[in-house]
Coordinates of N, CA and C in Angstrom, one line a residue:
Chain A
X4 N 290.6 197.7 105.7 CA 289.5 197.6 106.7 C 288.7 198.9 106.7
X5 N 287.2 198.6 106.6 CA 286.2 199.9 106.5 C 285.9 199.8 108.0
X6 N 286.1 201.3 108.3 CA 285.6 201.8 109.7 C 284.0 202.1 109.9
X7 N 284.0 202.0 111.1 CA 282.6 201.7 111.4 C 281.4 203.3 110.6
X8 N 282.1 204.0 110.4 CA 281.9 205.3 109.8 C 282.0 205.3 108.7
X9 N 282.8 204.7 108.2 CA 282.4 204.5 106.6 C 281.5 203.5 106.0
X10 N 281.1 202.0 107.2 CA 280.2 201.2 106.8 C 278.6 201.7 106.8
X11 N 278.9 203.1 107.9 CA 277.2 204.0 108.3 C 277.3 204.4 106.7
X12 N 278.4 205.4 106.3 CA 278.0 205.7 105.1 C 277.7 204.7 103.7
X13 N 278.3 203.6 103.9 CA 278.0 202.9 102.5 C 276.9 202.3 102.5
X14 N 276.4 202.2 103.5 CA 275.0 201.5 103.9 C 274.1 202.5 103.7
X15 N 274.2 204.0 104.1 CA 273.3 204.8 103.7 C 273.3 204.8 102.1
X16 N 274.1 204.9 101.4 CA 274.3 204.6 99.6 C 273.6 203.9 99.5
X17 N 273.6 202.9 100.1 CA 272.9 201.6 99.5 C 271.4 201.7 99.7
X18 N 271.2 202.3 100.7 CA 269.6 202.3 100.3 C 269.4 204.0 99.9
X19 N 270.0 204.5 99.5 CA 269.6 205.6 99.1 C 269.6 205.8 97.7
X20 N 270.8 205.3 97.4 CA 271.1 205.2 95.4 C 270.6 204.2 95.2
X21 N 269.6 204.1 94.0 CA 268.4 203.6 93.2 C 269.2 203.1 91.8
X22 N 269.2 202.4 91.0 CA 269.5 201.6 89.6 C 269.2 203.2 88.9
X23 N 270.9 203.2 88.3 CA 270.3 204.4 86.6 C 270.0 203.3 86.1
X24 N 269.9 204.0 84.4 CA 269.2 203.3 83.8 C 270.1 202.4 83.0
X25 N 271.4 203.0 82.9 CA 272.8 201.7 82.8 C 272.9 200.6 83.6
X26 N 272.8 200.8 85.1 CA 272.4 200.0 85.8 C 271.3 198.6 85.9
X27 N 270.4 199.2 85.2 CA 269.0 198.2 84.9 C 269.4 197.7 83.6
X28 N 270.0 198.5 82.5 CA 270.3 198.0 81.3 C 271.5 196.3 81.8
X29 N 272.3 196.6 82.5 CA 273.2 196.1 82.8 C 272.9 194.7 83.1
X30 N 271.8 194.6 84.4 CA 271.1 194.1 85.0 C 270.3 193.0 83.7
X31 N 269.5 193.7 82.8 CA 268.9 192.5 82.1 C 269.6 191.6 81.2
X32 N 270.6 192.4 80.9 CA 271.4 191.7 79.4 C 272.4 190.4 80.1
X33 N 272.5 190.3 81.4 CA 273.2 189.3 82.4 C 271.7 188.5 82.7
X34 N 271.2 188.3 82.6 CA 269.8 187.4 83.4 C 269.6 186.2 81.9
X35 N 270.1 185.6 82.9 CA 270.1 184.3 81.8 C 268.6 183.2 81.8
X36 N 267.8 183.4 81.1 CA 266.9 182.9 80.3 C 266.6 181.3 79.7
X37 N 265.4 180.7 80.4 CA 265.0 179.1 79.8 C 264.9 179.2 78.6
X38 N 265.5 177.9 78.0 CA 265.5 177.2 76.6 C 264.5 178.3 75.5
X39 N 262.9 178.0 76.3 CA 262.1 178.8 75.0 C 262.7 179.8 74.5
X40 N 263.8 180.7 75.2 CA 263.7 181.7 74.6 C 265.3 182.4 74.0
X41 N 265.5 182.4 72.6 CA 266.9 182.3 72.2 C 267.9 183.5 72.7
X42 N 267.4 185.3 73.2 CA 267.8 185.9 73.4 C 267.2 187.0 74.0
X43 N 267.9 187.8 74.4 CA 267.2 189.0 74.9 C 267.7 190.1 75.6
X44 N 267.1 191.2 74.8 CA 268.5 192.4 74.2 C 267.9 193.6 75.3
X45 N 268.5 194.5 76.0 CA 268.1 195.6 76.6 C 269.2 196.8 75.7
X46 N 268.2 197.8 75.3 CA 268.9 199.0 75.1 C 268.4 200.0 75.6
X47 N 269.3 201.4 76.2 CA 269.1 202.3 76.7 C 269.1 203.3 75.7
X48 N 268.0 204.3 75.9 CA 268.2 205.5 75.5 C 268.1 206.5 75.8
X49 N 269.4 207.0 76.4 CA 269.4 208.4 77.1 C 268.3 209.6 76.1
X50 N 268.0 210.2 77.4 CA 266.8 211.4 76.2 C 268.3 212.7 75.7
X51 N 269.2 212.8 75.8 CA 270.5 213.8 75.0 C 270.8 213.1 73.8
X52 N 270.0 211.6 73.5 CA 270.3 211.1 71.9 C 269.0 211.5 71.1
X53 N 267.9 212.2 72.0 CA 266.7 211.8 71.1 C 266.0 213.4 71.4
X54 N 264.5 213.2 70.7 CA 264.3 215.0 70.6 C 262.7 214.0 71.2
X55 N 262.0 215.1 71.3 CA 260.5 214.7 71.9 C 259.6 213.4 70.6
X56 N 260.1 214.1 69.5 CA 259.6 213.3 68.5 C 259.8 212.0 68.5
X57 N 261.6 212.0 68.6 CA 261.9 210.6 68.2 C 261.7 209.9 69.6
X58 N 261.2 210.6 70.7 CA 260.9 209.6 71.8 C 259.6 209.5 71.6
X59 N 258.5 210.1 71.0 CA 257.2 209.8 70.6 C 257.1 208.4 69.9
X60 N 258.0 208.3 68.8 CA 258.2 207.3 67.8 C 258.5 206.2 68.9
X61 N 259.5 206.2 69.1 CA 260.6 204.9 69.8 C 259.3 204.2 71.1
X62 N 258.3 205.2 71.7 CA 257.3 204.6 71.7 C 256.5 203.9 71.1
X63 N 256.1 204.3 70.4 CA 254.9 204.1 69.3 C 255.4 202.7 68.7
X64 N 256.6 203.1 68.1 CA 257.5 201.7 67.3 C 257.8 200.4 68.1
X65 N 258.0 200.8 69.3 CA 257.9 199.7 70.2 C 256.9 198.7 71.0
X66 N 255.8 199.8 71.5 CA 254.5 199.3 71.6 C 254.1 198.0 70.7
X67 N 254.0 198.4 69.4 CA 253.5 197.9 68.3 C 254.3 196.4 68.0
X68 N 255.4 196.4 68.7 CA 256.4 195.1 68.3 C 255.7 194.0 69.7
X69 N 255.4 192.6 69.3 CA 254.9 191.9 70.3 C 255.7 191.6 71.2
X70 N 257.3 191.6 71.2 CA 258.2 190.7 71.8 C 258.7 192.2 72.2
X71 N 259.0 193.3 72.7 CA 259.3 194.6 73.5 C 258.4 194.9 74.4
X72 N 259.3 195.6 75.1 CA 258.3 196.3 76.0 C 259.7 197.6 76.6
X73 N 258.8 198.1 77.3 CA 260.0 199.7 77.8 C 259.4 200.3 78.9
X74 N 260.6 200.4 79.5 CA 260.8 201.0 80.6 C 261.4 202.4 80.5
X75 N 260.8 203.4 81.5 CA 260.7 204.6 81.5 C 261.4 204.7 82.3
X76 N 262.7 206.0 83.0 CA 263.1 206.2 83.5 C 262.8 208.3 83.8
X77 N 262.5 208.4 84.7 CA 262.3 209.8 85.0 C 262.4 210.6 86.3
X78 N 262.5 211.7 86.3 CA 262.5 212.0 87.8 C 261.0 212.6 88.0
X79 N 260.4 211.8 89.5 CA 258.8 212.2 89.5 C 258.9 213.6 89.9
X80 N 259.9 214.3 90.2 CA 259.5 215.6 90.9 C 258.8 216.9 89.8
X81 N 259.5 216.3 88.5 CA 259.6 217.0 86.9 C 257.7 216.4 86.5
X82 N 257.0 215.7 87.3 CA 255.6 215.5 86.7 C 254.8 216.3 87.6
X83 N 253.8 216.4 86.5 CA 252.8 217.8 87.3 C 251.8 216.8 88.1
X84 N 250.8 217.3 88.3 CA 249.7 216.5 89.2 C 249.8 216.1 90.7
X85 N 250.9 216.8 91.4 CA 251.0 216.3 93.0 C 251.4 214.9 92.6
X86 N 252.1 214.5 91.4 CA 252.7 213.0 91.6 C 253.4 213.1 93.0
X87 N 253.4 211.3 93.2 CA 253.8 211.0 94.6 C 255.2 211.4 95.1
X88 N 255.9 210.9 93.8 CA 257.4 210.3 94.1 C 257.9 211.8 93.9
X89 N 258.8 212.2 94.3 CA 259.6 212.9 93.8 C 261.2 213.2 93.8
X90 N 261.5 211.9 93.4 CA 263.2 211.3 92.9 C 262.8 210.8 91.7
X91 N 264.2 210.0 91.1 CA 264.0 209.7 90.3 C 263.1 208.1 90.4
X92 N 262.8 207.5 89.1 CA 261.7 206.6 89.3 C 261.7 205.7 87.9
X93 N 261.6 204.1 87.8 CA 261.2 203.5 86.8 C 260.1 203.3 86.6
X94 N 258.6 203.0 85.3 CA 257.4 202.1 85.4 C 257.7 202.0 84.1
X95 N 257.2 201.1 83.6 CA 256.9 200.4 82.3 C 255.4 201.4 81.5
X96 N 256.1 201.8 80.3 CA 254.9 201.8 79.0 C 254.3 201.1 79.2
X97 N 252.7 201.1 79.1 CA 251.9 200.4 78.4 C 251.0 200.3 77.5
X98 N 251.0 202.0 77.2 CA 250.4 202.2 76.3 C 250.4 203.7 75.3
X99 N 249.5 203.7 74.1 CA 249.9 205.3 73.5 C 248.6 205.5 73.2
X100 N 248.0 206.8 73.3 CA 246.7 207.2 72.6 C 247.1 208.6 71.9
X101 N 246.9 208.1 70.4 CA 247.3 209.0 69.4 C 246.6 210.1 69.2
X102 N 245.1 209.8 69.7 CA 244.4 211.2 69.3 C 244.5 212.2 70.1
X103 N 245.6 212.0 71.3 CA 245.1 212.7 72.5 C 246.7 213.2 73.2
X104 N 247.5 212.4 72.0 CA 248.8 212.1 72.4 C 249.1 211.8 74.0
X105 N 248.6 210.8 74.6 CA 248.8 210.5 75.8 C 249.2 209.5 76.1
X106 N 250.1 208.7 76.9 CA 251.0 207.9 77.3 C 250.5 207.1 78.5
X107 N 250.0 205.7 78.3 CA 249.6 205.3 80.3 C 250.7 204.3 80.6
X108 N 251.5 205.4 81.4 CA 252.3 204.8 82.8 C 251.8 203.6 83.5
X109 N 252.5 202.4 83.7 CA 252.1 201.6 84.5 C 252.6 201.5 85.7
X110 N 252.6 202.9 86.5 CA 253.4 202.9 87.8 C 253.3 201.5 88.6
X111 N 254.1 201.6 89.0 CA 254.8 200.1 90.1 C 254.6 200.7 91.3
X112 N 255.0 202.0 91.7 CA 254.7 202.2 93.1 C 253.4 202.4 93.3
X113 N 252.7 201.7 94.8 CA 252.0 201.5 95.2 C 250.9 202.5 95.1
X114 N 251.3 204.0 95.6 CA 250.8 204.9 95.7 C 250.7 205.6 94.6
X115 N 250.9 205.5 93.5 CA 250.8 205.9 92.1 C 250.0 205.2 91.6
X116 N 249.2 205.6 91.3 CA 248.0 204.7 89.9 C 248.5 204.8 88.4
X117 N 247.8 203.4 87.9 CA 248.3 203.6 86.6 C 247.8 204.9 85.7
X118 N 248.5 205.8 84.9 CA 247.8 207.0 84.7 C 248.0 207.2 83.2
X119 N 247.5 208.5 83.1 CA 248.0 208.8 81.2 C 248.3 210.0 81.8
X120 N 249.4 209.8 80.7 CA 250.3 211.5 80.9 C 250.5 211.9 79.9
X121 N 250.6 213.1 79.8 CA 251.2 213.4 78.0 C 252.5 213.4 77.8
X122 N 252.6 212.7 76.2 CA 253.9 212.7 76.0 C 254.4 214.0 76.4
X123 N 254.3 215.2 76.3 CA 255.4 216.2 76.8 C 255.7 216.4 78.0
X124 N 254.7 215.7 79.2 CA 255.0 215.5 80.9 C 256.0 214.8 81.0
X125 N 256.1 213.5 80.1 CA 257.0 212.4 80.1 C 258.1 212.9 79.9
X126 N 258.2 213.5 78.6 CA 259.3 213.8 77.9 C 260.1 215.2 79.3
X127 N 259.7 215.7 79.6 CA 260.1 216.4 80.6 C 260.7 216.4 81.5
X128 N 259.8 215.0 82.0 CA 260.4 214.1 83.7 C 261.6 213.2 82.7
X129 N 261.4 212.7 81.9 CA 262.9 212.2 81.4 C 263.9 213.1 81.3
X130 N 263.9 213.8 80.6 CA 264.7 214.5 80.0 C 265.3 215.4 81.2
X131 N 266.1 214.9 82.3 CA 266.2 215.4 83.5 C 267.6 214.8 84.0
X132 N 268.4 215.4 84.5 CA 269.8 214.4 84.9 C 269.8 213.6 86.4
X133 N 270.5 212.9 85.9 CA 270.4 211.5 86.9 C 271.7 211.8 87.8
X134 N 271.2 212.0 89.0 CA 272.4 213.1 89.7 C 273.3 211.8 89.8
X135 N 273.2 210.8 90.4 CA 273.9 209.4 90.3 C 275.1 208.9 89.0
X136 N 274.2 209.2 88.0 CA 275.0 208.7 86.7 C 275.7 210.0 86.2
X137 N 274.9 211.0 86.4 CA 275.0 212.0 86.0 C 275.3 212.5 84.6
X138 N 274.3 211.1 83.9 CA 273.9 211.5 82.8 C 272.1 211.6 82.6
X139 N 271.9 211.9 81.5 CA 270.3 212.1 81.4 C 269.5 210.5 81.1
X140 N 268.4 210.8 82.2 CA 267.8 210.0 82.1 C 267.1 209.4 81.1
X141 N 266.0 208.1 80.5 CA 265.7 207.7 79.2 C 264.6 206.4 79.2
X142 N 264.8 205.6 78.1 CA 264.2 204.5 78.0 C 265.0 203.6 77.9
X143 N 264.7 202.6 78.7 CA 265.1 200.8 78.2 C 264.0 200.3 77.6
X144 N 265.0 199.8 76.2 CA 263.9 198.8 75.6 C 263.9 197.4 75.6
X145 N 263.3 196.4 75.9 CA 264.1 195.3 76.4 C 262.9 194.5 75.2
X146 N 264.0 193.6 74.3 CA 263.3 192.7 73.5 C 263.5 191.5 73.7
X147 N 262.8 190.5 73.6 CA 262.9 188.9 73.7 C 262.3 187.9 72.4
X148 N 263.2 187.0 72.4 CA 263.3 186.5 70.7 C 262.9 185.2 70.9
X149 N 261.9 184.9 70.7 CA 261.9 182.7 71.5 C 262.5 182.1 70.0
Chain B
X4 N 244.5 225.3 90.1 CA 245.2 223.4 90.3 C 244.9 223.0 89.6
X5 N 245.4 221.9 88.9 CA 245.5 220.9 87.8 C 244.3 219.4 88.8
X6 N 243.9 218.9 87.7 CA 243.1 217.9 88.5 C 244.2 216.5 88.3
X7 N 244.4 215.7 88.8 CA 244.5 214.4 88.6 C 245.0 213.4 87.2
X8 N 245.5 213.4 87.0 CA 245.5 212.7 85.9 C 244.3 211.5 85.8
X9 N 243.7 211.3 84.7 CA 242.6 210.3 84.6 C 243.8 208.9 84.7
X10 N 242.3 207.9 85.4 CA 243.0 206.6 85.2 C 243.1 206.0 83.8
X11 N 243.3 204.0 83.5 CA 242.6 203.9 82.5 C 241.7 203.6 82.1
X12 N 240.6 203.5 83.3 CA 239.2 203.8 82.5 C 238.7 204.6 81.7
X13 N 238.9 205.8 82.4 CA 238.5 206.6 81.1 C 238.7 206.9 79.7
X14 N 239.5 206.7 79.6 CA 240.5 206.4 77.9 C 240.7 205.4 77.4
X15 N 239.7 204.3 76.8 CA 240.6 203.3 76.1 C 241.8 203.3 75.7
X16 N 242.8 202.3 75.7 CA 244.3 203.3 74.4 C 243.5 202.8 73.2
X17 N 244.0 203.9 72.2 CA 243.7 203.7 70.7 C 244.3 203.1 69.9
X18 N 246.0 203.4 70.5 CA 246.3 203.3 69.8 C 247.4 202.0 70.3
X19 N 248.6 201.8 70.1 CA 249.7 200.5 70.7 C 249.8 200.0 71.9
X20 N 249.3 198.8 72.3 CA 249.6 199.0 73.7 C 250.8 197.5 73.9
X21 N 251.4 197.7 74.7 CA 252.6 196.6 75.2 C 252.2 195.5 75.2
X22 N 252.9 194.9 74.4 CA 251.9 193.3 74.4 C 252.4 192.7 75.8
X23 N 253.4 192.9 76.3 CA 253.6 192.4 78.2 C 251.8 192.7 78.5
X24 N 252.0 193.8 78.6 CA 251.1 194.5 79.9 C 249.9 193.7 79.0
X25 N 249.5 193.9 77.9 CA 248.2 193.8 77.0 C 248.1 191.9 77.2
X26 N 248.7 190.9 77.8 CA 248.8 189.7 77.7 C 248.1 190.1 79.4
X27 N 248.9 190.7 80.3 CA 248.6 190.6 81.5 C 247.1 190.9 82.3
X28 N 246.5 192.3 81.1 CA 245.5 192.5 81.2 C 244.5 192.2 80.8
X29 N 244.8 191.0 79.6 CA 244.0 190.3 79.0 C 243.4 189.1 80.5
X30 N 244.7 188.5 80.5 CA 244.7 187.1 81.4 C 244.3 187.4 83.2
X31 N 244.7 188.7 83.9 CA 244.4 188.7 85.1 C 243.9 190.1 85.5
X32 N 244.1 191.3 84.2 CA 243.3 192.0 84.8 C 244.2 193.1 85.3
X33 N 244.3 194.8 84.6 CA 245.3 195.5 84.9 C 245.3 195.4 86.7
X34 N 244.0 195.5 87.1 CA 243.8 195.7 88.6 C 244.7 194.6 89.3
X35 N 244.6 193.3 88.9 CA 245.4 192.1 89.3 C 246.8 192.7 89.3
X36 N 247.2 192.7 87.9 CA 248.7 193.0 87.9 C 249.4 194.3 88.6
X37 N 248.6 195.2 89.2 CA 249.0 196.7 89.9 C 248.9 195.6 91.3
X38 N 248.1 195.0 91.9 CA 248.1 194.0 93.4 C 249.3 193.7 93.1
X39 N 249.7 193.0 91.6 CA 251.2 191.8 92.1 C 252.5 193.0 92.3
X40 N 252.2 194.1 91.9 CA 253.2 194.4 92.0 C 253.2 196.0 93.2
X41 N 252.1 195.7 94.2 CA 252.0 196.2 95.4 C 252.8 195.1 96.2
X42 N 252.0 193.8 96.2 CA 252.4 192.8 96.7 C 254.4 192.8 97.1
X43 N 254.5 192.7 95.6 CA 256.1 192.7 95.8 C 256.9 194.4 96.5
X44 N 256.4 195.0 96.5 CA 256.7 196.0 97.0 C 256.4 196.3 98.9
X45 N 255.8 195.4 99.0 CA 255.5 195.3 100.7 C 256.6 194.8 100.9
X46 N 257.3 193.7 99.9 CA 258.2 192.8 100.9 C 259.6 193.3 100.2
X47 N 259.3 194.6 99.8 CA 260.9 195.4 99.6 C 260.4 197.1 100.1
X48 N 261.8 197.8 99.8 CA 261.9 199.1 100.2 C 262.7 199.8 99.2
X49 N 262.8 201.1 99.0 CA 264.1 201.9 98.3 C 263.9 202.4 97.2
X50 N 264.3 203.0 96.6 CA 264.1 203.1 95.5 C 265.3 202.9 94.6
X51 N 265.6 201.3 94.4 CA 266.4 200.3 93.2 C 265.0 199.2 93.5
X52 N 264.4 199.3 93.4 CA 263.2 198.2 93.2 C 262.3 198.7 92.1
X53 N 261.9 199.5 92.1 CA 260.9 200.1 90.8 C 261.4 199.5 89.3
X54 N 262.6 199.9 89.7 CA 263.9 199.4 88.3 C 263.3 197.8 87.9
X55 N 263.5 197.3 88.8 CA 263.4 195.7 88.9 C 261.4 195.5 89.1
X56 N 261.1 196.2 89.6 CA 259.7 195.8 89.5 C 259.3 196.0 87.5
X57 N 259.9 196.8 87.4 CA 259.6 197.1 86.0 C 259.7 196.6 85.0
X58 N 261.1 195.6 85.2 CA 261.7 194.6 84.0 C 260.4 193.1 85.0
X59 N 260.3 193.2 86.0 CA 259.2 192.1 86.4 C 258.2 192.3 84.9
X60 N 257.6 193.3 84.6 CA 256.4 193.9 84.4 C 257.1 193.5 82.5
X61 N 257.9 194.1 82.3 CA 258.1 193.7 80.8 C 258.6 192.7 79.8
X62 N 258.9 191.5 81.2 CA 259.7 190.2 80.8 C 258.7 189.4 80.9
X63 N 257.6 188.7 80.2 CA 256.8 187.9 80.9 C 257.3 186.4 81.7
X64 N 258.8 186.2 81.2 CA 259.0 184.7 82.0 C 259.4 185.1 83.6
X65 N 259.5 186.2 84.1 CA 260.4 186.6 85.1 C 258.9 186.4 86.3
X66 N 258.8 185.2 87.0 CA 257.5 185.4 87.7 C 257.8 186.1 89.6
X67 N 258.9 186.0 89.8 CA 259.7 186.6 90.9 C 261.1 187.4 91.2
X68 N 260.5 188.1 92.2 CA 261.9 188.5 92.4 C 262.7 188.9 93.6
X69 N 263.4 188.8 94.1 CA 264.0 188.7 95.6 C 265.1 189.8 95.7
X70 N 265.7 191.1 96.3 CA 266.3 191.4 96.6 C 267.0 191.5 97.9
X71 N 267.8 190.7 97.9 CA 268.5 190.8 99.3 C 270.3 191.7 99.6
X72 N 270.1 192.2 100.8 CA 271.5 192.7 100.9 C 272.4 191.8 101.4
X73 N 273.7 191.7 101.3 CA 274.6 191.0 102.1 C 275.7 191.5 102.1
X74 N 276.6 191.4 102.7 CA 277.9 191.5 103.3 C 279.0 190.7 102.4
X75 N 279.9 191.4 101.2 CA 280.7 190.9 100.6 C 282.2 191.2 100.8
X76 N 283.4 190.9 101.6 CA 284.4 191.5 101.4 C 284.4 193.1 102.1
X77 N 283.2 192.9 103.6 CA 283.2 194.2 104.3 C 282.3 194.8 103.7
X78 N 281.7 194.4 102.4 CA 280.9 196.0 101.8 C 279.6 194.9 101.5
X79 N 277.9 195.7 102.1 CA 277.2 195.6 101.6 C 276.4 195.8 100.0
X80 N 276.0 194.3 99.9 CA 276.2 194.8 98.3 C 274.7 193.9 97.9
X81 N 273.9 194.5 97.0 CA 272.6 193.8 96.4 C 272.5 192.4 95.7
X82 N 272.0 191.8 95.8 CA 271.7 190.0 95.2 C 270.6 190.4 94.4
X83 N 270.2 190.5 93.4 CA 269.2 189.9 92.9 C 269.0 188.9 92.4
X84 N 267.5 188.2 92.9 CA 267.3 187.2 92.8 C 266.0 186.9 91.8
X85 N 266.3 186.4 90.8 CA 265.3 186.5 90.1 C 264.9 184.7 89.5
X86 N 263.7 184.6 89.8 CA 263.1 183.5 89.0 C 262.4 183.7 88.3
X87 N 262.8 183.0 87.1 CA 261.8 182.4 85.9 C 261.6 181.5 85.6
X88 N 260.3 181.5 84.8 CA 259.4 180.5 84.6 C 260.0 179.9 83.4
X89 N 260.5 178.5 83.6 CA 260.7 178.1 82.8 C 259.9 177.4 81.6

């Protein structure tokens, strides 16, 4: 039996602890999917497997595939600009501009506009530990195969 | 001080852009798709929603989504509730 003191505190967890990015990975690979579409794969990549480059790439390579898309996982406090958030935070890639090397965020929260950041702001706010998992933060790349 | 980061007006991308998002902003309009997903954020809180707002944003069949808490065995615990478009 949980005492009324322990249910204050699990309840405060609960809305306090946010999805790592195991969590979300977890999360898609269980969501079961209509007929059109035969599969569909979520992989994580902590930024302690990857170096600025190959997270430059794993963008770029992914963008370019019709059936991916990727999710960013970061802590806002690690982005410059008086960003809003400052915990950690999911938005989706949506895009790359090569000449400029700049990255537009599709922030989801309200009070964040979609923005361009540079890959090295990103790589930054990723590359941050996820006090929860307490491992480093990354990308999900989530692909769908009809 | 640093200024603002530019929106994406100012910048076309040049270069890859997500075919999710690039189908979305084709068909309703990035401005549309930032509303749907204000929208769904009025009728949630916390931050484990972003997570899930975000696979909203990268799955095109995924047209909703519901987070509810409940009471499992004494311990509150998260439902997600997700519809797709079949």
């Amino acid at each position: 039996m949980i005492k009324g003191e322990d249910i204050g505190k699990l309840k405060n967890q609960i809305d306090c602890v946010g999805l790592t990015l195991a969590d979300l990975e977890a999360l898609v690979s269980r969501l079961t999917l209509p007929c059109p579409i035969k599969y569909i794969t979520a992989q994580r990549y902590h930024t302690s497997s990857l170096t600025i480059d190959t997270f430059r790439a794993l963008i770029v390579e992914s963008l370019a595939q019709p059936n991916a898309g990727l999710v960013l996982n970061f802590d806002g406090a690690l982005l410059p600009n008086n960003y809003k958030i400052d915990v950690g935070h999911h938005s989706p890639i949506a895009a790359y501009h090569p000449e400029r090397d700049l990255v537009l965020l599709a922030d989801v929260w309200p009070w964040c506009p979609v923005a361009w950041h540079t890959v090295n702001e990103l790589w930054t706010a990723a590359n941050s530990i996820d006090s929860d998992s307490h491992e480093h933060r990354g990308v999900l790349k989530v692909t769908i195969d009809k | 001080m640093q200024s603002n980061p530019p929106l994406i007006t100012p910048i076309p991308a040049s270069g890859p852009v997500g075919a999710q998002l690039l189908r979305e902003s084709e068909s309703v309009g990035l401005n549309r798709w930032s509303n749907r997903m204000q929208k769904y954020f009025k009728r949630q809180r916390g931050n484990t929603y972003c997570g899930v707002a975000s696979i909203m944003s990268v799955i095109p069949y995924i047209i909703e989504t519901d987070v509810k808490k409940k009471e499992f065995e004494g311990k509150k615990v998260f439902f997600f509730i997700i519809n797709i478009l079949a």
